[in-house]
Coordinates of C-alpha atoms in Angstrom, one line a residue:
Chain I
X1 CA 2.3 -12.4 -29.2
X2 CA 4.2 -10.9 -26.5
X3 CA 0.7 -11.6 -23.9
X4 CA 0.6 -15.2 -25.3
X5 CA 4.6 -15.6 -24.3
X6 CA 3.8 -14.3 -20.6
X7 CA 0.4 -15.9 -20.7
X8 CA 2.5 -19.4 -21.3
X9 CA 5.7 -18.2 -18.8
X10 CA 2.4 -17.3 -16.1
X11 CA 1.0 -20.9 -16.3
X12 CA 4.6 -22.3 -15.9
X13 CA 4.9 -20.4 -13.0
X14 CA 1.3 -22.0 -11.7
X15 CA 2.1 -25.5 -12.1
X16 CA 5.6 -25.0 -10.9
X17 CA 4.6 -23.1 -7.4
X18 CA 2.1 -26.2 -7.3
X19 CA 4.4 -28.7 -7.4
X20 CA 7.1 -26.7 -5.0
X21 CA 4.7 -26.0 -2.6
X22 CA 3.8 -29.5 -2.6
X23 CA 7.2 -30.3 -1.9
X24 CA 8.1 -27.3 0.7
X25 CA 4.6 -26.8 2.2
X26 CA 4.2 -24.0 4.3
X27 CA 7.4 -22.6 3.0
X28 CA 6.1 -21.4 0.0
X29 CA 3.3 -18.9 -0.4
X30 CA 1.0 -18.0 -3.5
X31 CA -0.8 -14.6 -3.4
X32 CA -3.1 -12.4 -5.3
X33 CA -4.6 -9.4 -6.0
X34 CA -6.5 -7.7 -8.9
X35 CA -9.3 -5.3 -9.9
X36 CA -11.8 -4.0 -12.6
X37 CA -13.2 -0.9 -12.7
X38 CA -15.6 1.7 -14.9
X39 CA -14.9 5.6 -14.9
X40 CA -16.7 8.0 -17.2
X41 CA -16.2 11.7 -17.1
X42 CA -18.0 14.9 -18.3
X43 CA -15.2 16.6 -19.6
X44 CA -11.5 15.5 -20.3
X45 CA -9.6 12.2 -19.8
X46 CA -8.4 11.8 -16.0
X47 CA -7.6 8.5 -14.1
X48 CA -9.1 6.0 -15.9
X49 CA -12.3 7.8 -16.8
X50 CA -13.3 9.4 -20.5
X51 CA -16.3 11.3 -21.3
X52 CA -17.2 7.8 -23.6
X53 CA -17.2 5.9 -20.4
X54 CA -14.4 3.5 -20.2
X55 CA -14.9 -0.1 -19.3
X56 CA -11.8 -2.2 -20.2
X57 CA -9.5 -1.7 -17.3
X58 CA -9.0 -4.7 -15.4
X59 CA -6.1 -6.0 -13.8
X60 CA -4.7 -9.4 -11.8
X61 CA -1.3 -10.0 -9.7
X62 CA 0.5 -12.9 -8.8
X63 CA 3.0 -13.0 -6.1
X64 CA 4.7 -15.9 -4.4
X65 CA 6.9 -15.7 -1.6
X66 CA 9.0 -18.6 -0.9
X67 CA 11.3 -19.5 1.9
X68 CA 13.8 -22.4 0.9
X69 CA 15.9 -21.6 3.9
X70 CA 15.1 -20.0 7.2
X71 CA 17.0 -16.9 6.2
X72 CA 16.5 -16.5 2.6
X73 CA 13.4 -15.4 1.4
X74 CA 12.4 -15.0 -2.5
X75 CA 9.8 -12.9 -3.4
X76 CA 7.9 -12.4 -7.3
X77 CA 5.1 -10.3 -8.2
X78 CA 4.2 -10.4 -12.0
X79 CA 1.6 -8.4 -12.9
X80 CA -1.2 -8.2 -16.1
X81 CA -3.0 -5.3 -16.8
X82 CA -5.7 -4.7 -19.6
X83 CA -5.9 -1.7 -20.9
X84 CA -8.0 -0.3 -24.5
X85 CA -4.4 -0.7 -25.9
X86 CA -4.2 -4.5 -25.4
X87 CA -2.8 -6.2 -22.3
X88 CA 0.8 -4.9 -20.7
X89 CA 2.5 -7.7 -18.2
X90 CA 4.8 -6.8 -15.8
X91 CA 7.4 -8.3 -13.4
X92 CA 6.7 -6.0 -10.5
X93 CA 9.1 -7.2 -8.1
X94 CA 11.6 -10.0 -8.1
X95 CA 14.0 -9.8 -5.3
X96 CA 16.2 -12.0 -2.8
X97 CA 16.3 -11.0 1.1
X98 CA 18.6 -12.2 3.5
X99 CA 17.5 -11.9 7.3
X100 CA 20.2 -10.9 10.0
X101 CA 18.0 -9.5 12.5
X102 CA 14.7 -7.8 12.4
X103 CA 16.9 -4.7 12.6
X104 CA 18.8 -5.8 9.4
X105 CA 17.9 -7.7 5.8
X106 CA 19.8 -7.8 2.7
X107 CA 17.6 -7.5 -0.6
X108 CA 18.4 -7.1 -4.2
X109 CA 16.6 -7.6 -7.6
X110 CA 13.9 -5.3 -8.4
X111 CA 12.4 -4.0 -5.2
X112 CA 9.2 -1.9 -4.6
X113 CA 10.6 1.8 -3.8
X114 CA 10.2 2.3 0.0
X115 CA 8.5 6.1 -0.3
X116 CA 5.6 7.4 1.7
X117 CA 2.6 5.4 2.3
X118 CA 1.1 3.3 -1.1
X119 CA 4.5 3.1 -3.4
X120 CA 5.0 -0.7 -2.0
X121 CA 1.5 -1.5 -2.8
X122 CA 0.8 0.8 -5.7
X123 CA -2.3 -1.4 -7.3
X124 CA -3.6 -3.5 -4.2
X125 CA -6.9 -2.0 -3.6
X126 CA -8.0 -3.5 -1.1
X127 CA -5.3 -2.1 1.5
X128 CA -7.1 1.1 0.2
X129 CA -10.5 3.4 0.5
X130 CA -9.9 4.3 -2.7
X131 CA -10.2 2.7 -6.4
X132 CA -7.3 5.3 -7.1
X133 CA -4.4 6.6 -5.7
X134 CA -3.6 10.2 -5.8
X135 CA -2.7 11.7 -9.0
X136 CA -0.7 14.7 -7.0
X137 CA 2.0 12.2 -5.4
X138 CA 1.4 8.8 -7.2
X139 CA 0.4 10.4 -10.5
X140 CA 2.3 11.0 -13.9
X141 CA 4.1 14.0 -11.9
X142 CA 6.9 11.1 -11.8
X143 CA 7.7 12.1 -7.9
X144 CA 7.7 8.2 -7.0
X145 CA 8.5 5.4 -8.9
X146 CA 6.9 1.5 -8.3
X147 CA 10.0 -0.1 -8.1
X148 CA 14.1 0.4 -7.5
X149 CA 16.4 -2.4 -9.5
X150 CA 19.4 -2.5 -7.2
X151 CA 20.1 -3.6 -3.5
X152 CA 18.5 -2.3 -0.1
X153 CA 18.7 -2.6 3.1
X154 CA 15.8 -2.7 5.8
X155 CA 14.7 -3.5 9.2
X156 CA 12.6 -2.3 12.2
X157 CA 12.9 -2.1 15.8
X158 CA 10.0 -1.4 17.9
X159 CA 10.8 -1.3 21.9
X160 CA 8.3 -2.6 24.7
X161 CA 6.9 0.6 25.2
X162 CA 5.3 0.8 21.5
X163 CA 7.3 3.5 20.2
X164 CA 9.9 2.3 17.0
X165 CA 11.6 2.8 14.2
X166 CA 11.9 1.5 10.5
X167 CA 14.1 2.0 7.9
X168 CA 15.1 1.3 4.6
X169 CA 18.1 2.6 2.3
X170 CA 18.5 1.6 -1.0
X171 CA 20.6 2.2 -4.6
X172 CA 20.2 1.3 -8.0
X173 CA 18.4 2.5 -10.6
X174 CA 14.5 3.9 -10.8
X175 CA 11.6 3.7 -13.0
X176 CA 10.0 7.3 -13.6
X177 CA 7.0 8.3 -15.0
X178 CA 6.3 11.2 -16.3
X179 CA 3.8 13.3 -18.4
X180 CA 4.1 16.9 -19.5
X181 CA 0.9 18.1 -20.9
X182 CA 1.7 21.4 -20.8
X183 CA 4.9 21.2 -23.7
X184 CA 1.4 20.9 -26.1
X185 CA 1.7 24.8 -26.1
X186 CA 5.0 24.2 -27.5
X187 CA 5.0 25.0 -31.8
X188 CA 5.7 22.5 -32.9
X189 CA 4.6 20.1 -30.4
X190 CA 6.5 17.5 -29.2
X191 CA 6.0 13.8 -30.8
X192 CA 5.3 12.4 -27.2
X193 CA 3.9 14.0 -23.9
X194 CA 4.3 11.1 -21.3
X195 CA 7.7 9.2 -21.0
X196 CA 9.5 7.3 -18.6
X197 CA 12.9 8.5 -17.1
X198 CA 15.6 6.2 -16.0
X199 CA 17.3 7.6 -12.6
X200 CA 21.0 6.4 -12.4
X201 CA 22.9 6.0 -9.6
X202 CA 20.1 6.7 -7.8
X203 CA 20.1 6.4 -3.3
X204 CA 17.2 7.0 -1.1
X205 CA 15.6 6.3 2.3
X206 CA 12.7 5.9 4.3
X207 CA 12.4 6.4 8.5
X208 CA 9.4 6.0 9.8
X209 CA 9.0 6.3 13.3
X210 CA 6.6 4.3 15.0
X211 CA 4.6 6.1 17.9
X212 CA 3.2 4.5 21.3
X213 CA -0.4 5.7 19.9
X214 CA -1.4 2.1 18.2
X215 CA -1.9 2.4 14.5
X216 CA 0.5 5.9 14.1
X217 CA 3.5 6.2 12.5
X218 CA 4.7 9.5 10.5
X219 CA 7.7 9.0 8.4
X220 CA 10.4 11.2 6.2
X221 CA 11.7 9.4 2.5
X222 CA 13.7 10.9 -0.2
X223 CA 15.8 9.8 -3.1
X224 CA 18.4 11.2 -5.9
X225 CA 19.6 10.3 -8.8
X226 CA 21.3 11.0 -12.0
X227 CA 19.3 11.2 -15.8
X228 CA 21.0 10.6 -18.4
X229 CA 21.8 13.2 -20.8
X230 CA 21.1 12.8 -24.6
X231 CA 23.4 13.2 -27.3
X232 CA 24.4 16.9 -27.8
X233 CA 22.3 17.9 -24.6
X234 CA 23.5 19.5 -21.6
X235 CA 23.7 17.6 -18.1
X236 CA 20.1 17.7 -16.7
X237 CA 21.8 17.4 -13.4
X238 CA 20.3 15.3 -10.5
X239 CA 17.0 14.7 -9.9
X240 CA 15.7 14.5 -6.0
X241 CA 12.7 14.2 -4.4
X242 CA 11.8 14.5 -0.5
X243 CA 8.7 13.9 1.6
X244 CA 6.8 13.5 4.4
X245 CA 3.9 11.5 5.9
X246 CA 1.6 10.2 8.2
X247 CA -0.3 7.5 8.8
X248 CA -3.2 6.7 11.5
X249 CA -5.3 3.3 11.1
X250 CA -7.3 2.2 14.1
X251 CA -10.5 1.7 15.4
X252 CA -12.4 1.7 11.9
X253 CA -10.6 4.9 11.2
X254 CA -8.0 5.8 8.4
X255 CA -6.1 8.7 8.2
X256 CA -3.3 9.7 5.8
X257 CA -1.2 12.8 4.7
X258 CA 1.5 12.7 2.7
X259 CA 4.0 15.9 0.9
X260 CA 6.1 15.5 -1.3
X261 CA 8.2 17.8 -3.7
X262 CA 10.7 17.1 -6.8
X263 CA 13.5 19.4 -7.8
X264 CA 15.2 18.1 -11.4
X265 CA 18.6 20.0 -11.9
X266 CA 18.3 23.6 -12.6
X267 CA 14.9 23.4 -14.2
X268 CA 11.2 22.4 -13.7
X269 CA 9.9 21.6 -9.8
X270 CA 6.6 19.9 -8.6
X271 CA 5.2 19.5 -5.4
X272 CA 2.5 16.9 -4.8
X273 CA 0.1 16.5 -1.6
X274 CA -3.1 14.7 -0.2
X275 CA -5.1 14.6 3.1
X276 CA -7.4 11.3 3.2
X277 CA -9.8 10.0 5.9
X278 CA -12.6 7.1 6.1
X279 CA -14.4 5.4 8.5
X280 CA -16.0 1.6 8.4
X281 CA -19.4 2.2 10.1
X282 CA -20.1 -1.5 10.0
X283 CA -18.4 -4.4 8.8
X284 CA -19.4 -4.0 5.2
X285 CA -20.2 -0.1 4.6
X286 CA -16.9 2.4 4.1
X287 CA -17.0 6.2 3.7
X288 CA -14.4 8.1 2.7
X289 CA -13.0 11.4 1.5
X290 CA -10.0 12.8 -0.1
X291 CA -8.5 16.2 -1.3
X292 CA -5.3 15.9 -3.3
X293 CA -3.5 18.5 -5.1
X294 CA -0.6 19.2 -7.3
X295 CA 1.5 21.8 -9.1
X296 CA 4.3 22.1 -11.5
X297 CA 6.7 25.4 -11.7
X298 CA 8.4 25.5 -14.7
X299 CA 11.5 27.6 -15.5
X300 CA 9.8 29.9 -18.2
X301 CA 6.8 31.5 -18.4
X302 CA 4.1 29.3 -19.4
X303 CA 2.6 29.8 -22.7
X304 CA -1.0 31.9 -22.6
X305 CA -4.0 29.9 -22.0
X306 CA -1.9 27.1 -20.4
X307 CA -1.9 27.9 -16.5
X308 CA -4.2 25.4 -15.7
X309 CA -1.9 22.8 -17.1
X310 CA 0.2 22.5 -14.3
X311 CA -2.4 22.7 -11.5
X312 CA -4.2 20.4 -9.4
X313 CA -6.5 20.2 -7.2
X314 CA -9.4 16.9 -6.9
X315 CA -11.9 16.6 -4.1
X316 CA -13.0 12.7 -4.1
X317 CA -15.5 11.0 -2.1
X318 CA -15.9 7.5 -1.7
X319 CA -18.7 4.9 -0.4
X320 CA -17.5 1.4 -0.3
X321 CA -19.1 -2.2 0.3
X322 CA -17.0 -4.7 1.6
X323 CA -18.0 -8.4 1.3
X324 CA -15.0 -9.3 3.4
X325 CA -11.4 -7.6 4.0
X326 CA -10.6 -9.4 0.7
X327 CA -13.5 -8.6 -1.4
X328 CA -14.6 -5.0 -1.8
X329 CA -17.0 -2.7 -4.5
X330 CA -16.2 0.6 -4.5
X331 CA -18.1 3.7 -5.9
X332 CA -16.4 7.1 -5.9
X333 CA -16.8 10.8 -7.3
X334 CA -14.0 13.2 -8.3
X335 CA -14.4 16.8 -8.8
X336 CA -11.1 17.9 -10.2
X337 CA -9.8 21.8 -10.8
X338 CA -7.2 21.9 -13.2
X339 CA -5.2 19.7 -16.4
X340 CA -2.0 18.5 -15.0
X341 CA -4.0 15.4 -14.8
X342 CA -7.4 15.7 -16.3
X343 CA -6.4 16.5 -20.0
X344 CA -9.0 16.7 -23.1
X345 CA -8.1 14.3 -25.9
X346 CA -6.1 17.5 -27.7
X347 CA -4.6 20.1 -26.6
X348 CA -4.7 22.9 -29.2
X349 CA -2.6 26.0 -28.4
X350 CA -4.9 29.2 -28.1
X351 CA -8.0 27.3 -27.9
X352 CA -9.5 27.6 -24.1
X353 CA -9.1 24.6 -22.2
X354 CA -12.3 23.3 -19.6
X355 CA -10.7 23.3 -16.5
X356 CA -13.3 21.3 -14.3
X357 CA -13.2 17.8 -14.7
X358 CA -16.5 15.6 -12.6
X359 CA -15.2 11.7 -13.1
X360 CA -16.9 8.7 -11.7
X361 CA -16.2 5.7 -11.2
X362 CA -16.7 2.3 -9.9
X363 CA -15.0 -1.2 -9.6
X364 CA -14.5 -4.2 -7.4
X365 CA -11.2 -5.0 -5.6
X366 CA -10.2 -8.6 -4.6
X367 CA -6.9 -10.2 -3.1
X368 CA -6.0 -13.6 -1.7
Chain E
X1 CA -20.5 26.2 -1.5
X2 CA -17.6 25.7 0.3
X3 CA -19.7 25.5 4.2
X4 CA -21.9 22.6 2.6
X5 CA -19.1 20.5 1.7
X6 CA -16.8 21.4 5.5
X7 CA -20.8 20.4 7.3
X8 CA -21.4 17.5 4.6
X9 CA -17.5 16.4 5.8
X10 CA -18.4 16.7 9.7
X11 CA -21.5 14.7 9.5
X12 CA -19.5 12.1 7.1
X13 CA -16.8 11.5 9.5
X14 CA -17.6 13.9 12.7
X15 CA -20.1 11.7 14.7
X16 CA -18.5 8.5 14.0
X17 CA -15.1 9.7 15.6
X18 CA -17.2 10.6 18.6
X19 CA -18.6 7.5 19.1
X20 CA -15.5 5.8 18.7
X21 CA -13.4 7.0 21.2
X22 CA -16.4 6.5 23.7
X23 CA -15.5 2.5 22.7
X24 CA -12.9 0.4 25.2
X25 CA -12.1 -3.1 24.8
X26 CA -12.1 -5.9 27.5
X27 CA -10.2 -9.1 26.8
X28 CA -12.2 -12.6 26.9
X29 CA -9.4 -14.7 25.4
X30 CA -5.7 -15.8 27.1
X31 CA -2.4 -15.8 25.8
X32 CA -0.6 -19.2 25.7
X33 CA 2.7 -20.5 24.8
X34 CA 4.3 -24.2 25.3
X35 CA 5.0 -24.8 28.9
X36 CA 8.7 -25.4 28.2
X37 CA 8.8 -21.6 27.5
X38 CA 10.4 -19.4 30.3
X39 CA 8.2 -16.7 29.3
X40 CA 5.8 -15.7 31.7
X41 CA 4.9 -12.5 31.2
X42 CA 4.5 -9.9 28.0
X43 CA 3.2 -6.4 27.6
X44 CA 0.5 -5.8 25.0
X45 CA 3.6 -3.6 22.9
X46 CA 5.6 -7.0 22.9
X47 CA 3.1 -9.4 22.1
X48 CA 1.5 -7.1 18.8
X49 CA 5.1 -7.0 18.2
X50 CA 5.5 -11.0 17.6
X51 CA 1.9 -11.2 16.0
X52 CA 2.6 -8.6 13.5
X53 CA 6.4 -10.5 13.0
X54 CA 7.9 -6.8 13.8
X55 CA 9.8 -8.9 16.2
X56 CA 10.7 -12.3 15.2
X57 CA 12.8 -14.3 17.9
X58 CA 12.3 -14.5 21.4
X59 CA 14.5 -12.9 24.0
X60 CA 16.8 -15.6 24.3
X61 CA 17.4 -15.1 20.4
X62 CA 14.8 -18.4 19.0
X63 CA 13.1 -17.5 16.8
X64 CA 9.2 -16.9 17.5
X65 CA 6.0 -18.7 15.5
X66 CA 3.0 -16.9 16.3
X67 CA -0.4 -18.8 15.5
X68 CA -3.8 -16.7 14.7
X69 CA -7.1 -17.5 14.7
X70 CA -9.1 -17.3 11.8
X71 CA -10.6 -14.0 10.9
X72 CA -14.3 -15.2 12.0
X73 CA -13.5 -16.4 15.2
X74 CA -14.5 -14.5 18.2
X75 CA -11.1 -14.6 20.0
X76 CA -9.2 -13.4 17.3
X77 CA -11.7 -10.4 17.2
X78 CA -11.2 -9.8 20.9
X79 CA -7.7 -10.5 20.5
X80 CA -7.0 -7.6 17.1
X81 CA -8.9 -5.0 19.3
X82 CA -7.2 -5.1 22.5
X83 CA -3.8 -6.3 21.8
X84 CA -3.3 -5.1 18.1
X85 CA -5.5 -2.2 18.7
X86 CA -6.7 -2.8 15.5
X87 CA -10.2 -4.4 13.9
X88 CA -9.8 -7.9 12.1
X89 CA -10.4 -6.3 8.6
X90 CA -7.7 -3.7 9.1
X91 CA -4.6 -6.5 10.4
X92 CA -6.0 -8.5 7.2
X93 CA -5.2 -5.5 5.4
X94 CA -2.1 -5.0 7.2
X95 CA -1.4 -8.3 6.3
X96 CA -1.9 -8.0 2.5
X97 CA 0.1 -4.8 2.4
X98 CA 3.2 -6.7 3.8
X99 CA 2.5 -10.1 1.4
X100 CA 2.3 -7.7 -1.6
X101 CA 5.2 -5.5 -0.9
X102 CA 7.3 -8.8 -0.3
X103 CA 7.8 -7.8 3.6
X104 CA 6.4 -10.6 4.6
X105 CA 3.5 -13.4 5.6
X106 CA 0.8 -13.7 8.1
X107 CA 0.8 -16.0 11.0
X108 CA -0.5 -19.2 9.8
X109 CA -4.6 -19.8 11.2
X110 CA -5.9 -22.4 13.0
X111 CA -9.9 -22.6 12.8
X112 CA -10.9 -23.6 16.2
X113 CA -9.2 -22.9 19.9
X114 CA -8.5 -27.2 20.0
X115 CA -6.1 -26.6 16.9
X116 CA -4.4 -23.2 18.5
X117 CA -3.9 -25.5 21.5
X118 CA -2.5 -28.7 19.8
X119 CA -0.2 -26.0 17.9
X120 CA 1.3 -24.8 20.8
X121 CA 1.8 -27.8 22.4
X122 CA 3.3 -29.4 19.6
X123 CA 5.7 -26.6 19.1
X124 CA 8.7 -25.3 21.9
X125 CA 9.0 -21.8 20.4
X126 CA 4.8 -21.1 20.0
X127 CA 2.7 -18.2 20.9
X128 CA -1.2 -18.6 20.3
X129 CA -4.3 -17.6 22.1
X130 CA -7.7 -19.0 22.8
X131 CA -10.9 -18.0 24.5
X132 CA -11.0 -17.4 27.9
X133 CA -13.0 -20.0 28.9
X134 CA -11.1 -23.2 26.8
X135 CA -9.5 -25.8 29.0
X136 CA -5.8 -26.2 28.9
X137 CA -4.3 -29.2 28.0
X138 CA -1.2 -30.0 29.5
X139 CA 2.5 -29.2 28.0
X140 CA 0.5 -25.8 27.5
X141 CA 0.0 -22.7 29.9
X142 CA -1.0 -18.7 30.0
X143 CA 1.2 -15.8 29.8
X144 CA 0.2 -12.4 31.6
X145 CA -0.6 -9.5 29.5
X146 CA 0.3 -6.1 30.8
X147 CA -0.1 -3.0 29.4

């Protein structure tokens, strides 16, 4: 029921853009992006892989971008994505932006967060070597989120010379996910292990500085806000998360880093970290490779047999065809140490847990 | 174990870095604007700058409209590796990170260098490029690159 309403709000929103951009022309824009992709696994669940083989996820976005005045720009991304569960939809993004200056716009609606490197572009693939992102920053670790709902401010300035600077501040409230495998060891378990935590009154940032070297930027973000505490629960304090990262894209290469860490009140931190790098040796053929890693530490001990629950670690490796920038297949292997991530379908306290996870996976990536 | 994977990682991406910074780029296309424009000269920095809308206006404060080639033309090839210091395929994907993060939209693309130049003829506040060899018409003329 609730696909068939958005199905019917998606074509509205076809037929309308058709008829406005008839009217406004180049003024309005209509974009796209989307994805399917297989993963199977010999051990555990991780990504979107299971040891069964897992076939159904597939995915498509719609954004337009319209500019009824010179200044004022409105942006909307809404997004379907299929899933063995059924089919979620999803306004990504809706926002408003006023231009000033290059060095200053207004926005505010629901904004993708400005963190690191892939927050703002969380399921484009093909602004990526990878079909996935990885799990130790962008996974259910909850250190970023996809999207603020508040107002921002951004802008860049870049002098003749090639060196520059951009920026964006923000407020509002975020989207968090998060998953907890580990509180499985808990007797009696809890009813749910992944959850999503609204962050009040939530500021952050993002500087990134621009270097003279073409294609390199390394940038600093970071955000904090407030979760709301339940009835007859104490004050979980404020949540905030910093990081770091780099960026290098020229010449056929890629190269990205990025560190970040996450500090809730008194209680649990994780840290999150990858190093990628690929190389297009011809047009169409893409190698790449990745190490990403993650850990949790909790405030008490963890229960026996559990450790591996809150580590991380995943070598992947990637070789990708690209028809065009727009139209990629992708084949990649993950060898993945650890079950922050890579969980079997139960967890069962005192029964051993396999900690190496092989998953692969491949999937085609398109955008227009 | 781990020697394998660090020698399968060199060979992976080791030679292909070598070869690349032996590469240098040499431009076969020029640079033109409207001949109303009081712009005569740029540096590379300034003119990536307007084709990748991190700068939007001109100095005198009106506002810029950059026009591209499309992706399979030569000159825009030419014109991505020595002034954008980038490959076609990675401004497209420069491109679709901005569309999809709402930052913003490509240049519009004109298929041949007669459109680029009828473009910036048409339009006081243009910036396009062609290859080296087309002939200009006129109400259009070159601006000097430095780096």
């Amino acid at each position: 029921m609730k696909v068939r309403r958005w199905g019917g709000l998606f074509l509205i929103l076809i037929f309308s853009t058709s008829a406005f951009a008839a009217e406004l022309g180049s003024q309005l824009q209509l974009h796209g992006f989307g994805g399917w992709q297989y993963g199977r696994t010999d051990e555990n669940h991780y990504l979107l892989g299971s040891d069964e083989g897992h076939y159904e996820h597939a995915q498509f976005a719609l954004t337009s971008i319209a500019n009824p005045y010179e200044r004022l720009s409105v942006v909307a991304q809404l997004h379907f994505e299929q899933e063995e569960e059924g089919t979620e939809t999803e306004l990504d993004l809706v926002f408003a932006e006023w231009f000033f200056s290059d060095l200053l716009k207004f926005r505010i609606g629901k904004v993708k967060q400005p963190f690191g490197i892939y927050t703002e572009v969380f399921h484009v693939g093909t602004v990526r070597p990878f079909l996935t992102l990885p799990e130790g920053v962008y996974g259910a670790s909850g250190l970023v989120a996809e999207a603020f709902n508040g107002i921002g401010w951004t802008g860049e300035f870049i002098a003749s010379s090639g060196w520059g600077v951009a920026y964006d501040l923000y407020g509002g409230e975020l989207i968090v996910g998060d998953s907890r495998p580990w509180e499985a060891l808990a007797v009696p378990p809890p009813l749910e292990l992944e959850g999503e935590d609204p962050l009040k009154e939530t500021i952050g940032g993002r500087l990134v500085f621009i270097t003279s070297v073409p294609g390199f930027s390394v940038g600093l973000s970071g955000y904090s806000g407030e979760v709301e505490a339940e009835e007859g629960e104490p004050d979980p304090g404020r949540t905030s998360v910093y990081g770091a990262h780099l960026d290098y894209n020229a010449g056929g290469w890629t190269a990205r880093a990025e560190y970040v860490r996450k500090k809730e009140g008194e209680g649990l931190e994780q840290a999150g970290a990858y190093g990628e790098l690929s190389y297009r040796w011809t047009a169409h053929w893409q190698t790449a490779a990745r190490y990403d890693w993650g850990k949790a530490d909790l405030p008490d001990p963890i229960p026996a047999g559990g450790g591996s629950l809150v580590e991380h670690k995943d070598w992947t490796f990637a070789l990708n065809y690209w028809f065009n920038p727009s139209f990629v297949l992708k084949g990649e292997l993950h060898l993945v140490d650890g079950n922050r991530f890579a969980v079997p379908e139960e967890i069962v306290p005192g029964e051993p847990i396999e900690t190496k996870t092989r998953l692969f996976m491949v999937g085609a990536n398109f955008s227009f | 174990m781990k020697m394998k994977k660090w020698t399968f990682l060199f060979l992976l991406f080791g030679i292909p870095l070598m070869a690349s910074l032996l590469e240098a780029g040499e431009a076969s296309f020029k640079v033109i604007v409207n001949a109303s424009n009081p712009v005569s000269a740029m540096t590379r920095a300034q003119l990536s700058n307007l084709f990748l809308k991190k700068a939007t206006t001109w100095e005198s404060g009106r506002k810029a409209f950059p026009v591209d080639q499309v992706e399979s033309s030569a000159a825009r090839k030419n014109f991505s590796e020595v002034v954008l210091k980038k490959e076609t395929h990675a401004v497209v994907s420069y491109w679709q990170q901005q569309i999809f993060s709402g930052r913003g939209v490509p240049p519009p693309e004109k298929p041949s260098d007669r459109e680029v130049l009828a473009y910036v003829q048409e339009n006081p506040d243009a910036i396009g490029y062609v290859s080296d060899g087309a002939l200009l018409p006129e109400g259009v003329r070159v601006v000097r690159v430095t780096d």
